[in-house]
């Protein structure tokens, strides 16, 4: 520890001096939330003119593509730079191999083309994983009760390519298969998508906190078993560093830790070990807990900002959060946020 800490003493040093006024508090704030740090997840559904509430995530809705375009315009007006698209795929369109994932006419690809055609100035991130498309809710192909790694990668590569072709800026593999980042990176290079970024869900834990998301994309009713043979054990920490190292070596431009609030120690370790852009996902269950707590009057709304500052303190460069618009509104209207 810095020896300066031990040479200062009261009353020459009064820690409260710099806390005495809002202006001073803000002047010496070590961290802040910028709108640019936030990625807004957007749920898509079929149809036109549809806004469909996600029951377990009060305030979050699924949008048909036309409405999603309006919602994204609104996000851009608030200063948001990146959205992440997630599709709710109809049951009749799901199969064992998640075939629709590689179809350039699927919901995500159609939305991407609409966004590009509308000339909205937004970067778009898309998951690469099969769970919205499989009839068993897993992120990969199921063979004799096991998720088949190498066979799944072949499909993920094709999914990444159709998304890149439709205009995706950031490919975000969220499946946790081994070796997929390298294969996807090679395929993107081979097909001339040199500037398509990869944000790897590198350290993704098998968490109960994804439940509301699974309702949102309609895979909850389908999921057989759990994802513990491919997502990480919450008991582990060193293993996350291996995962991150592998994905960086294979060609990830940015890495992600997920979930967020219960895994801030991992965010911190990753930031300390690697000098790459590091993101954290404040996932659906975290959103639901905070939102329900606020709505029930248990905690004040400022918990949202406090939670996001925790991510920044831990070292996250950016955060995926369902609160992105709420925070952006707060930042735009100044004084409610900070100090
Ligand atoms: C799909 C995926 C999940 C999330 C993002 N991509 C769920 C899962 O792995 O089961 C969770 C996001 C959230 O809970 O907000 N692989």
mmCIF file of C-alpha atoms and ligand atoms in Angstrom:
data_model
loop_
_atom_site.group_PDB
_atom_site.id
_atom_site.type_symbol
_atom_site.label_atom_id
_atom_site.label_comp_id
_atom_site.label_asym_id
_atom_site.label_seq_id
_atom_site.Cartn_x
_atom_site.Cartn_y
_atom_site.Cartn_z
ATOM 1 C CA UNK A 1 0.000 0.000 0.000
ATOM 2 C CA UNK A 2 1.109 3.551 -0.763
ATOM 3 C CA UNK A 3 2.901 4.918 2.296
ATOM 4 C CA UNK A 4 1.223 8.329 1.782
ATOM 5 C CA UNK A 5 -1.870 6.866 3.373
ATOM 6 C CA UNK A 6 -0.034 6.692 6.675
ATOM 7 C CA UNK A 7 1.500 10.162 6.687
ATOM 8 C CA UNK A 8 -1.789 12.003 6.513
ATOM 9 C CA UNK A 9 -3.784 12.662 9.609
ATOM 10 C CA UNK A 10 -6.693 14.561 11.072
ATOM 11 C CA UNK A 11 -7.323 17.477 11.205
ATOM 12 C CA UNK A 12 -4.954 18.458 8.356
ATOM 13 C CA UNK A 13 -6.660 15.765 6.418
ATOM 14 C CA UNK A 14 -10.422 15.791 6.605
ATOM 15 C CA UNK A 15 -11.864 13.342 4.112
ATOM 16 C CA UNK A 16 -15.208 15.084 4.308
ATOM 17 C CA UNK A 17 -13.865 18.315 2.735
ATOM 18 C CA UNK A 18 -14.121 16.943 -0.761
ATOM 19 C CA UNK A 19 -17.567 15.559 -0.029
ATOM 20 C CA UNK A 20 -18.979 18.829 1.221
ATOM 21 C CA UNK A 21 -20.593 20.029 -2.037
ATOM 22 C CA UNK A 22 -21.918 18.382 -5.146
ATOM 23 C CA UNK A 23 -19.475 20.308 -7.350
ATOM 24 C CA UNK A 24 -16.501 19.062 -5.339
ATOM 25 C CA UNK A 25 -17.808 15.514 -5.214
ATOM 26 C CA UNK A 26 -18.186 15.515 -8.937
ATOM 27 C CA UNK A 27 -14.799 17.144 -9.495
ATOM 28 C CA UNK A 28 -12.984 14.300 -7.766
ATOM 29 C CA UNK A 29 -15.198 11.427 -8.913
ATOM 30 C CA UNK A 30 -12.902 8.575 -9.982
ATOM 31 C CA UNK A 31 -15.436 6.892 -12.207
ATOM 32 C CA UNK A 32 -18.454 7.890 -14.202
ATOM 33 C CA UNK A 33 -20.998 6.296 -16.488
ATOM 34 C CA UNK A 34 -21.003 7.554 -20.046
ATOM 35 C CA UNK A 35 -23.820 6.839 -22.457
ATOM 36 C CA UNK A 36 -21.109 5.568 -24.794
ATOM 37 C CA UNK A 37 -20.342 2.779 -22.323
ATOM 38 C CA UNK A 38 -23.767 1.196 -22.581
ATOM 39 C CA UNK A 39 -25.086 -1.435 -24.970
ATOM 40 C CA UNK A 40 -28.863 -1.811 -25.134
ATOM 41 C CA UNK A 41 -30.286 -5.321 -25.686
ATOM 42 C CA UNK A 42 -33.377 -5.347 -27.945
ATOM 43 C CA UNK A 43 -35.763 -8.297 -28.212
ATOM 44 C CA UNK A 44 -37.356 -8.956 -31.578
ATOM 45 C CA UNK A 45 -40.528 -10.830 -32.494
ATOM 46 C CA UNK A 46 -42.436 -11.563 -35.701
ATOM 47 C CA UNK A 47 -45.295 -9.440 -37.036
ATOM 48 C CA UNK A 48 -45.877 -5.767 -37.636
ATOM 49 C CA UNK A 49 -46.812 -3.128 -35.105
ATOM 50 C CA UNK A 50 -46.162 -5.548 -32.235
ATOM 51 C CA UNK A 51 -45.003 -4.480 -28.767
ATOM 52 C CA UNK A 52 -45.150 -7.465 -26.518
ATOM 53 C CA UNK A 53 -44.231 -7.150 -22.808
ATOM 54 C CA UNK A 54 -41.788 -9.635 -21.282
ATOM 55 C CA UNK A 55 -43.657 -10.640 -18.138
ATOM 56 C CA UNK A 56 -40.622 -11.375 -15.987
ATOM 57 C CA UNK A 57 -38.873 -8.138 -16.996
ATOM 58 C CA UNK A 58 -41.227 -5.240 -16.168
ATOM 59 C CA UNK A 59 -40.666 -2.378 -18.591
ATOM 60 C CA UNK A 60 -39.010 -4.543 -21.268
ATOM 61 C CA UNK A 61 -40.838 -5.437 -24.472
ATOM 62 C CA UNK A 62 -40.288 -7.485 -27.602
ATOM 63 C CA UNK A 63 -40.715 -5.505 -30.803
ATOM 64 C CA UNK A 64 -41.577 -6.477 -34.334
ATOM 65 C CA UNK A 65 -38.946 -5.167 -36.738
ATOM 66 C CA UNK A 66 -40.865 -2.004 -37.709
ATOM 67 C CA UNK A 67 -41.329 -0.994 -34.066
ATOM 68 C CA UNK A 68 -37.747 -1.996 -33.237
ATOM 69 C CA UNK A 69 -36.583 0.531 -35.812
ATOM 70 C CA UNK A 70 -38.457 3.297 -33.952
ATOM 71 C CA UNK A 71 -37.105 2.068 -30.612
ATOM 72 C CA UNK A 72 -33.553 2.084 -31.977
ATOM 73 C CA UNK A 73 -34.029 5.614 -33.367
ATOM 74 C CA UNK A 74 -35.122 6.693 -29.909
ATOM 75 C CA UNK A 75 -32.036 5.029 -28.405
ATOM 76 C CA UNK A 76 -29.797 6.852 -30.883
ATOM 77 C CA UNK A 77 -31.458 10.161 -30.005
ATOM 78 C CA UNK A 78 -30.554 9.457 -26.386
ATOM 79 C CA UNK A 79 -26.911 8.933 -27.377
ATOM 80 C CA UNK A 80 -26.758 5.140 -27.372
ATOM 81 C CA UNK A 81 -24.215 3.836 -29.897
ATOM 82 C CA UNK A 82 -24.723 0.061 -29.854
ATOM 83 C CA UNK A 83 -27.704 -2.279 -29.617
ATOM 84 C CA UNK A 84 -27.690 -6.073 -29.276
ATOM 85 C CA UNK A 85 -30.462 -7.968 -31.062
ATOM 86 C CA UNK A 86 -32.144 -11.091 -29.678
ATOM 87 C CA UNK A 87 -34.930 -12.921 -31.534
ATOM 88 C CA UNK A 88 -37.989 -14.697 -30.184
ATOM 89 C CA UNK A 89 -38.359 -17.502 -32.688
ATOM 90 C CA UNK A 90 -41.680 -19.280 -33.102
ATOM 91 C CA UNK A 91 -41.854 -22.836 -31.805
ATOM 92 C CA UNK A 92 -42.751 -24.236 -35.219
ATOM 93 C CA UNK A 93 -39.492 -22.853 -36.628
ATOM 94 C CA UNK A 94 -37.178 -24.546 -34.122
ATOM 95 C CA UNK A 95 -35.409 -27.850 -34.687
ATOM 96 C CA UNK A 96 -32.636 -29.986 -33.188
ATOM 97 C CA UNK A 97 -29.876 -28.315 -35.189
ATOM 98 C CA UNK A 98 -31.172 -24.748 -34.965
ATOM 99 C CA UNK A 99 -31.225 -24.621 -38.772
ATOM 100 C CA UNK A 100 -32.922 -21.228 -38.924
ATOM 101 C CA UNK A 101 -29.798 -19.684 -37.372
ATOM 102 C CA UNK A 102 -28.047 -19.912 -40.738
ATOM 103 C CA UNK A 103 -30.989 -18.688 -42.827
ATOM 104 C CA UNK A 104 -30.402 -15.172 -44.121
ATOM 105 C CA UNK A 105 -34.135 -14.552 -43.920
ATOM 106 C CA UNK A 106 -34.384 -15.157 -40.189
ATOM 107 C CA UNK A 107 -35.673 -12.426 -37.883
ATOM 108 C CA UNK A 108 -32.247 -11.108 -36.891
ATOM 109 C CA UNK A 109 -31.011 -10.845 -40.486
ATOM 110 C CA UNK A 110 -34.217 -9.152 -41.624
ATOM 111 C CA UNK A 111 -33.907 -6.666 -38.763
ATOM 112 C CA UNK A 112 -30.260 -6.010 -39.643
ATOM 113 C CA UNK A 113 -31.153 -5.254 -43.253
ATOM 114 C CA UNK A 114 -33.989 -2.940 -42.169
ATOM 115 C CA UNK A 115 -31.680 -1.094 -39.794
ATOM 116 C CA UNK A 116 -29.107 -0.663 -42.567
ATOM 117 C CA UNK A 117 -31.786 0.444 -45.054
ATOM 118 C CA UNK A 118 -33.119 3.012 -42.595
ATOM 119 C CA UNK A 119 -29.658 4.589 -42.302
ATOM 120 C CA UNK A 120 -29.804 4.815 -38.533
ATOM 121 C CA UNK A 121 -26.388 5.631 -37.145
ATOM 122 C CA UNK A 122 -26.084 2.667 -34.800
ATOM 123 C CA UNK A 123 -23.707 -0.261 -34.407
ATOM 124 C CA UNK A 124 -25.394 -3.597 -34.091
ATOM 125 C CA UNK A 125 -24.245 -6.613 -32.156
ATOM 126 C CA UNK A 126 -25.711 -10.099 -32.659
ATOM 127 C CA UNK A 127 -25.378 -13.259 -30.606
ATOM 128 C CA UNK A 128 -23.946 -16.338 -32.192
ATOM 129 C CA UNK A 129 -25.531 -19.330 -30.448
ATOM 130 C CA UNK A 130 -28.313 -21.710 -31.340
ATOM 131 C CA UNK A 131 -30.611 -21.428 -28.315
ATOM 132 C CA UNK A 132 -33.251 -19.200 -29.934
ATOM 133 C CA UNK A 133 -33.477 -21.693 -32.788
ATOM 134 C CA UNK A 134 -33.296 -25.161 -31.185
ATOM 135 C CA UNK A 135 -36.305 -27.144 -30.009
ATOM 136 C CA UNK A 136 -34.364 -28.211 -26.887
ATOM 137 C CA UNK A 137 -33.235 -24.691 -25.915
ATOM 138 C CA UNK A 138 -29.513 -25.504 -25.886
ATOM 139 C CA UNK A 139 -26.854 -23.353 -27.530
ATOM 140 C CA UNK A 140 -25.579 -26.238 -29.624
ATOM 141 C CA UNK A 141 -26.616 -29.426 -31.366
ATOM 142 C CA UNK A 142 -27.843 -32.175 -29.060
ATOM 143 C CA UNK A 143 -26.554 -35.712 -29.794
ATOM 144 C CA UNK A 144 -27.369 -38.561 -27.422
ATOM 145 C CA UNK A 145 -27.964 -36.151 -24.564
ATOM 146 C CA UNK A 146 -24.723 -34.236 -25.114
ATOM 147 C CA UNK A 147 -23.993 -30.944 -26.838
ATOM 148 C CA UNK A 148 -21.757 -31.785 -29.748
ATOM 149 C CA UNK A 149 -18.954 -29.177 -29.770
ATOM 150 C CA UNK A 150 -17.316 -29.507 -33.166
ATOM 151 C CA UNK A 151 -20.502 -30.103 -35.095
ATOM 152 C CA UNK A 152 -22.025 -27.015 -33.445
ATOM 153 C CA UNK A 153 -19.078 -24.844 -34.478
ATOM 154 C CA UNK A 154 -19.777 -25.553 -38.145
ATOM 155 C CA UNK A 155 -23.248 -24.066 -37.757
ATOM 156 C CA UNK A 156 -22.047 -21.146 -35.654
ATOM 157 C CA UNK A 157 -19.587 -20.179 -38.380
ATOM 158 C CA UNK A 158 -22.403 -20.063 -40.919
ATOM 159 C CA UNK A 159 -24.613 -18.120 -38.492
ATOM 160 C CA UNK A 160 -21.842 -15.548 -38.044
ATOM 161 C CA UNK A 161 -21.443 -15.219 -41.821
ATOM 162 C CA UNK A 162 -25.142 -14.630 -42.568
ATOM 163 C CA UNK A 163 -25.229 -12.003 -39.836
ATOM 164 C CA UNK A 164 -22.085 -10.311 -41.135
ATOM 165 C CA UNK A 165 -23.550 -10.297 -44.613
ATOM 166 C CA UNK A 166 -26.794 -8.733 -43.351
ATOM 167 C CA UNK A 167 -24.831 -5.872 -41.773
ATOM 168 C CA UNK A 168 -23.841 -6.920 -38.259
ATOM 169 C CA UNK A 169 -20.948 -4.904 -36.797
ATOM 170 C CA UNK A 170 -20.161 -7.040 -33.762
ATOM 171 C CA UNK A 171 -20.457 -10.819 -33.741
ATOM 172 C CA UNK A 172 -20.953 -12.003 -30.182
ATOM 173 C CA UNK A 173 -20.566 -15.762 -29.707
ATOM 174 C CA UNK A 174 -22.466 -16.608 -26.528
ATOM 175 C CA UNK A 175 -22.465 -20.385 -26.886
ATOM 176 C CA UNK A 176 -19.283 -21.347 -24.952
ATOM 177 C CA UNK A 177 -18.224 -24.049 -27.414
ATOM 178 C CA UNK A 178 -14.448 -24.605 -27.455
ATOM 179 C CA UNK A 179 -12.582 -23.263 -30.457
ATOM 180 C CA UNK A 180 -15.393 -21.290 -32.030
ATOM 181 C CA UNK A 181 -13.749 -17.867 -31.921
ATOM 182 C CA UNK A 182 -10.827 -18.980 -34.079
ATOM 183 C CA UNK A 183 -13.076 -20.643 -36.612
ATOM 184 C CA UNK A 184 -15.425 -17.657 -36.816
ATOM 185 C CA UNK A 185 -12.519 -15.228 -37.133
ATOM 186 C CA UNK A 186 -10.992 -17.253 -39.994
ATOM 187 C CA UNK A 187 -14.305 -17.444 -41.801
ATOM 188 C CA UNK A 188 -14.868 -13.689 -41.467
ATOM 189 C CA UNK A 189 -11.389 -13.011 -42.841
ATOM 190 C CA UNK A 190 -11.815 -15.465 -45.704
ATOM 191 C CA UNK A 191 -15.082 -13.860 -46.732
ATOM 192 C CA UNK A 192 -13.696 -10.330 -46.638
ATOM 193 C CA UNK A 193 -15.396 -9.207 -43.423
ATOM 194 C CA UNK A 194 -12.134 -7.783 -42.102
ATOM 195 C CA UNK A 195 -13.819 -5.070 -40.055
ATOM 196 C CA UNK A 196 -16.486 -7.168 -38.396
ATOM 197 C CA UNK A 197 -15.615 -7.267 -34.701
ATOM 198 C CA UNK A 198 -15.924 -10.180 -32.353
ATOM 199 C CA UNK A 199 -17.028 -9.638 -28.781
ATOM 200 C CA UNK A 200 -16.678 -13.000 -27.151
ATOM 201 C CA UNK A 201 -18.893 -14.064 -24.278
ATOM 202 C CA UNK A 202 -15.610 -15.497 -23.013
ATOM 203 C CA UNK A 203 -16.304 -16.071 -19.335
ATOM 204 C CA UNK A 204 -19.937 -17.029 -19.247
ATOM 205 C CA UNK A 205 -21.188 -18.791 -16.159
ATOM 206 C CA UNK A 206 -23.997 -21.324 -15.827
ATOM 207 C CA UNK A 207 -26.215 -18.921 -13.909
ATOM 208 C CA UNK A 208 -29.807 -18.904 -12.738
ATOM 209 C CA UNK A 209 -29.874 -15.219 -13.648
ATOM 210 C CA UNK A 210 -30.703 -15.886 -17.309
ATOM 211 C CA UNK A 211 -34.244 -17.102 -16.579
ATOM 212 C CA UNK A 212 -36.111 -13.921 -17.612
ATOM 213 C CA UNK A 213 -34.091 -13.753 -20.848
ATOM 214 C CA UNK A 214 -35.124 -17.295 -21.668
ATOM 215 C CA UNK A 215 -38.737 -16.258 -21.234
ATOM 216 C CA UNK A 216 -38.116 -13.243 -23.473
ATOM 217 C CA UNK A 217 -36.788 -15.337 -26.355
ATOM 218 C CA UNK A 218 -39.244 -18.137 -25.642
ATOM 219 C CA UNK A 219 -36.639 -20.817 -24.995
ATOM 220 C CA UNK A 220 -37.618 -21.406 -21.341
ATOM 221 C CA UNK A 221 -40.434 -23.775 -22.203
ATOM 222 C CA UNK A 222 -38.052 -25.722 -24.410
ATOM 223 C CA UNK A 223 -34.926 -26.018 -22.311
ATOM 224 C CA UNK A 224 -34.155 -29.580 -21.354
ATOM 225 C CA UNK A 225 -31.687 -29.895 -18.491
ATOM 226 C CA UNK A 226 -29.135 -27.165 -17.876
ATOM 227 C CA UNK A 227 -26.106 -25.671 -19.583
ATOM 228 C CA UNK A 228 -23.460 -26.811 -17.113
ATOM 229 C CA UNK A 229 -21.484 -28.917 -19.589
ATOM 230 C CA UNK A 230 -20.546 -25.815 -21.534
ATOM 231 C CA UNK A 231 -21.117 -22.727 -19.376
ATOM 232 C CA UNK A 232 -18.693 -22.164 -16.481
ATOM 233 C CA UNK A 233 -19.029 -23.328 -12.914
ATOM 234 C CA UNK A 234 -19.770 -20.348 -10.616
ATOM 235 C CA UNK A 235 -17.208 -21.831 -8.194
ATOM 236 C CA UNK A 236 -14.338 -20.978 -10.547
ATOM 237 C CA UNK A 237 -12.264 -17.883 -11.071
ATOM 238 C CA UNK A 238 -8.835 -18.877 -12.529
ATOM 239 C CA UNK A 239 -10.655 -20.772 -15.248
ATOM 240 C CA UNK A 240 -12.159 -17.495 -16.474
ATOM 241 C CA UNK A 241 -8.675 -16.199 -17.225
ATOM 242 C CA UNK A 242 -7.950 -19.263 -19.360
ATOM 243 C CA UNK A 243 -11.178 -18.765 -21.253
ATOM 244 C CA UNK A 244 -10.371 -15.115 -21.879
ATOM 245 C CA UNK A 245 -6.788 -15.856 -22.940
ATOM 246 C CA UNK A 246 -7.928 -18.478 -25.436
ATOM 247 C CA UNK A 247 -10.532 -16.212 -26.998
ATOM 248 C CA UNK A 248 -8.087 -13.314 -27.340
ATOM 249 C CA UNK A 249 -5.554 -15.633 -28.946
ATOM 250 C CA UNK A 250 -8.200 -16.935 -31.325
ATOM 251 C CA UNK A 251 -9.100 -13.443 -32.505
ATOM 252 C CA UNK A 252 -11.645 -11.809 -30.188
ATOM 253 C CA UNK A 253 -11.416 -7.997 -30.247
ATOM 254 C CA UNK A 254 -13.379 -7.578 -27.043
ATOM 255 C CA UNK A 255 -14.266 -9.937 -24.232
ATOM 256 C CA UNK A 256 -17.223 -10.195 -21.924
ATOM 257 C CA UNK A 257 -17.890 -11.501 -18.449
ATOM 258 C CA UNK A 258 -21.416 -12.654 -17.739
ATOM 259 C CA UNK A 259 -23.453 -12.331 -15.515
ATOM 260 C CA UNK A 260 -22.339 -9.011 -14.078
ATOM 261 C CA UNK A 261 -23.026 -8.049 -10.493
ATOM 262 C CA UNK A 262 -22.211 -11.412 -8.922
ATOM 263 C CA UNK A 263 -19.041 -11.686 -11.017
ATOM 264 C CA UNK A 264 -17.367 -8.307 -10.564
ATOM 265 C CA UNK A 265 -14.315 -10.018 -9.092
ATOM 266 C CA UNK A 266 -13.896 -11.730 -12.473
ATOM 267 C CA UNK A 267 -14.277 -8.435 -14.340
ATOM 268 C CA UNK A 268 -11.573 -7.007 -12.122
ATOM 269 C CA UNK A 269 -9.181 -9.926 -12.611
ATOM 270 C CA UNK A 270 -9.685 -9.848 -16.367
ATOM 271 C CA UNK A 271 -8.981 -6.116 -16.488
ATOM 272 C CA UNK A 272 -5.831 -6.562 -14.429
ATOM 273 C CA UNK A 273 -4.497 -9.429 -16.548
ATOM 274 C CA UNK A 274 -5.343 -8.434 -20.107
ATOM 275 C CA UNK A 275 -5.296 -5.119 -21.869
ATOM 276 C CA UNK A 276 -8.291 -5.675 -24.074
ATOM 277 C CA UNK A 277 -11.693 -3.984 -24.061
ATOM 278 C CA UNK A 278 -13.634 -5.748 -21.343
ATOM 279 C CA UNK A 279 -17.404 -5.785 -21.075
ATOM 280 C CA UNK A 280 -19.865 -7.108 -18.554
ATOM 281 C CA UNK A 281 -23.481 -8.088 -19.039
ATOM 282 C CA UNK A 282 -25.954 -6.984 -16.385
ATOM 283 C CA UNK A 283 -28.240 -9.836 -17.301
ATOM 284 C CA UNK A 284 -31.995 -10.249 -17.291
ATOM 285 C CA UNK A 285 -32.195 -11.666 -13.743
ATOM 286 C CA UNK A 286 -30.187 -8.741 -12.405
ATOM 287 C CA UNK A 287 -32.497 -6.336 -14.222
ATOM 288 C CA UNK A 288 -35.568 -8.112 -12.867
ATOM 289 C CA UNK A 289 -34.307 -8.097 -9.283
ATOM 290 C CA UNK A 290 -33.439 -4.407 -9.378
ATOM 291 C CA UNK A 291 -36.593 -3.385 -11.231
ATOM 292 C CA UNK A 292 -38.854 -5.364 -8.919
ATOM 293 C CA UNK A 293 -37.027 -3.986 -5.898
ATOM 294 C CA UNK A 294 -37.548 -0.436 -7.156
ATOM 295 C CA UNK A 295 -41.202 -1.034 -8.072
ATOM 296 C CA UNK A 296 -41.890 -2.565 -4.648
ATOM 297 C CA UNK A 297 -40.388 0.506 -2.960
ATOM 298 C CA UNK A 298 -37.594 -1.524 -1.315
ATOM 299 C CA UNK A 299 -34.807 0.451 -2.956
ATOM 300 C CA UNK A 300 -34.595 3.827 -4.628
ATOM 301 C CA UNK A 301 -34.223 4.127 -8.375
ATOM 302 C CA UNK A 302 -30.684 5.414 -7.897
ATOM 303 C CA UNK A 303 -29.716 1.748 -7.374
ATOM 304 C CA UNK A 304 -29.486 1.591 -11.176
ATOM 305 C CA UNK A 305 -26.684 4.115 -11.331
ATOM 306 C CA UNK A 306 -25.003 2.645 -8.251
ATOM 307 C CA UNK A 307 -25.006 -0.792 -9.845
ATOM 308 C CA UNK A 308 -23.466 0.502 -13.073
ATOM 309 C CA UNK A 309 -20.783 2.433 -11.203
ATOM 310 C CA UNK A 310 -19.831 -0.854 -9.558
ATOM 311 C CA UNK A 311 -19.118 -2.272 -13.022
ATOM 312 C CA UNK A 312 -16.957 0.716 -13.895
ATOM 313 C CA UNK A 313 -15.044 0.509 -10.609
ATOM 314 C CA UNK A 314 -14.381 -3.160 -11.217
ATOM 315 C CA UNK A 315 -12.816 -2.202 -14.537
ATOM 316 C CA UNK A 316 -15.492 -2.773 -17.173
ATOM 317 C CA UNK A 317 -15.082 -0.599 -20.258
ATOM 318 C CA UNK A 318 -18.712 -1.072 -21.113
ATOM 319 C CA UNK A 319 -21.876 -2.707 -19.879
ATOM 320 C CA UNK A 320 -24.757 -4.428 -21.592
ATOM 321 C CA UNK A 321 -27.796 -3.370 -19.627
ATOM 322 C CA UNK A 322 -31.555 -3.304 -20.017
ATOM 323 C CA UNK A 323 -31.386 0.006 -18.121
ATOM 324 C CA UNK A 324 -29.422 1.705 -20.927
ATOM 325 C CA UNK A 325 -32.282 3.990 -21.934
ATOM 326 C CA UNK A 326 -33.174 4.878 -18.331
ATOM 327 C CA UNK A 327 -29.572 5.810 -17.641
ATOM 328 C CA UNK A 328 -29.231 7.735 -20.891
ATOM 329 C CA UNK A 329 -32.361 9.734 -20.042
ATOM 330 C CA UNK A 330 -30.911 10.479 -16.610
ATOM 331 C CA UNK A 331 -27.563 11.535 -18.057
ATOM 332 C CA UNK A 332 -29.260 13.754 -20.607
ATOM 333 C CA UNK A 333 -31.302 15.488 -17.942
ATOM 334 C CA UNK A 334 -28.085 15.959 -15.887
ATOM 335 C CA UNK A 335 -28.539 16.469 -12.176
ATOM 336 C CA UNK A 336 -30.404 13.298 -11.164
ATOM 337 C CA UNK A 337 -27.248 11.325 -11.875
ATOM 338 C CA UNK A 338 -23.879 11.791 -10.143
ATOM 339 C CA UNK A 339 -22.703 13.468 -6.991
HETATM 340 C C1 LIG B 1 -27.804 -17.204 -25.305
HETATM 341 C C2 LIG B 1 -27.785 -16.071 -24.369
HETATM 342 C C3 LIG B 1 -28.254 -16.028 -23.053
HETATM 343 C C4 LIG B 1 -28.118 -14.714 -22.650
HETATM 344 C C5 LIG B 1 -27.520 -13.997 -23.693
HETATM 345 N N1 LIG B 1 -27.312 -14.853 -24.743
HETATM 346 C C6 LIG B 1 -28.934 -17.050 -22.213
HETATM 347 C C7 LIG B 1 -28.326 -18.357 -21.964
HETATM 348 O O1 LIG B 1 -27.132 -18.576 -22.180
HETATM 349 O O2 LIG B 1 -29.096 -19.218 -21.550
HETATM 350 C C8 LIG B 1 -28.577 -14.190 -21.324
HETATM 351 C C9 LIG B 1 -28.837 -12.728 -21.250
HETATM 352 C C10 LIG B 1 -29.676 -12.305 -20.101
HETATM 353 O O3 LIG B 1 -30.031 -13.099 -19.209
HETATM 354 O O4 LIG B 1 -30.006 -11.120 -20.068
HETATM 355 N N2 LIG B 1 -26.757 -18.055 -25.345
#
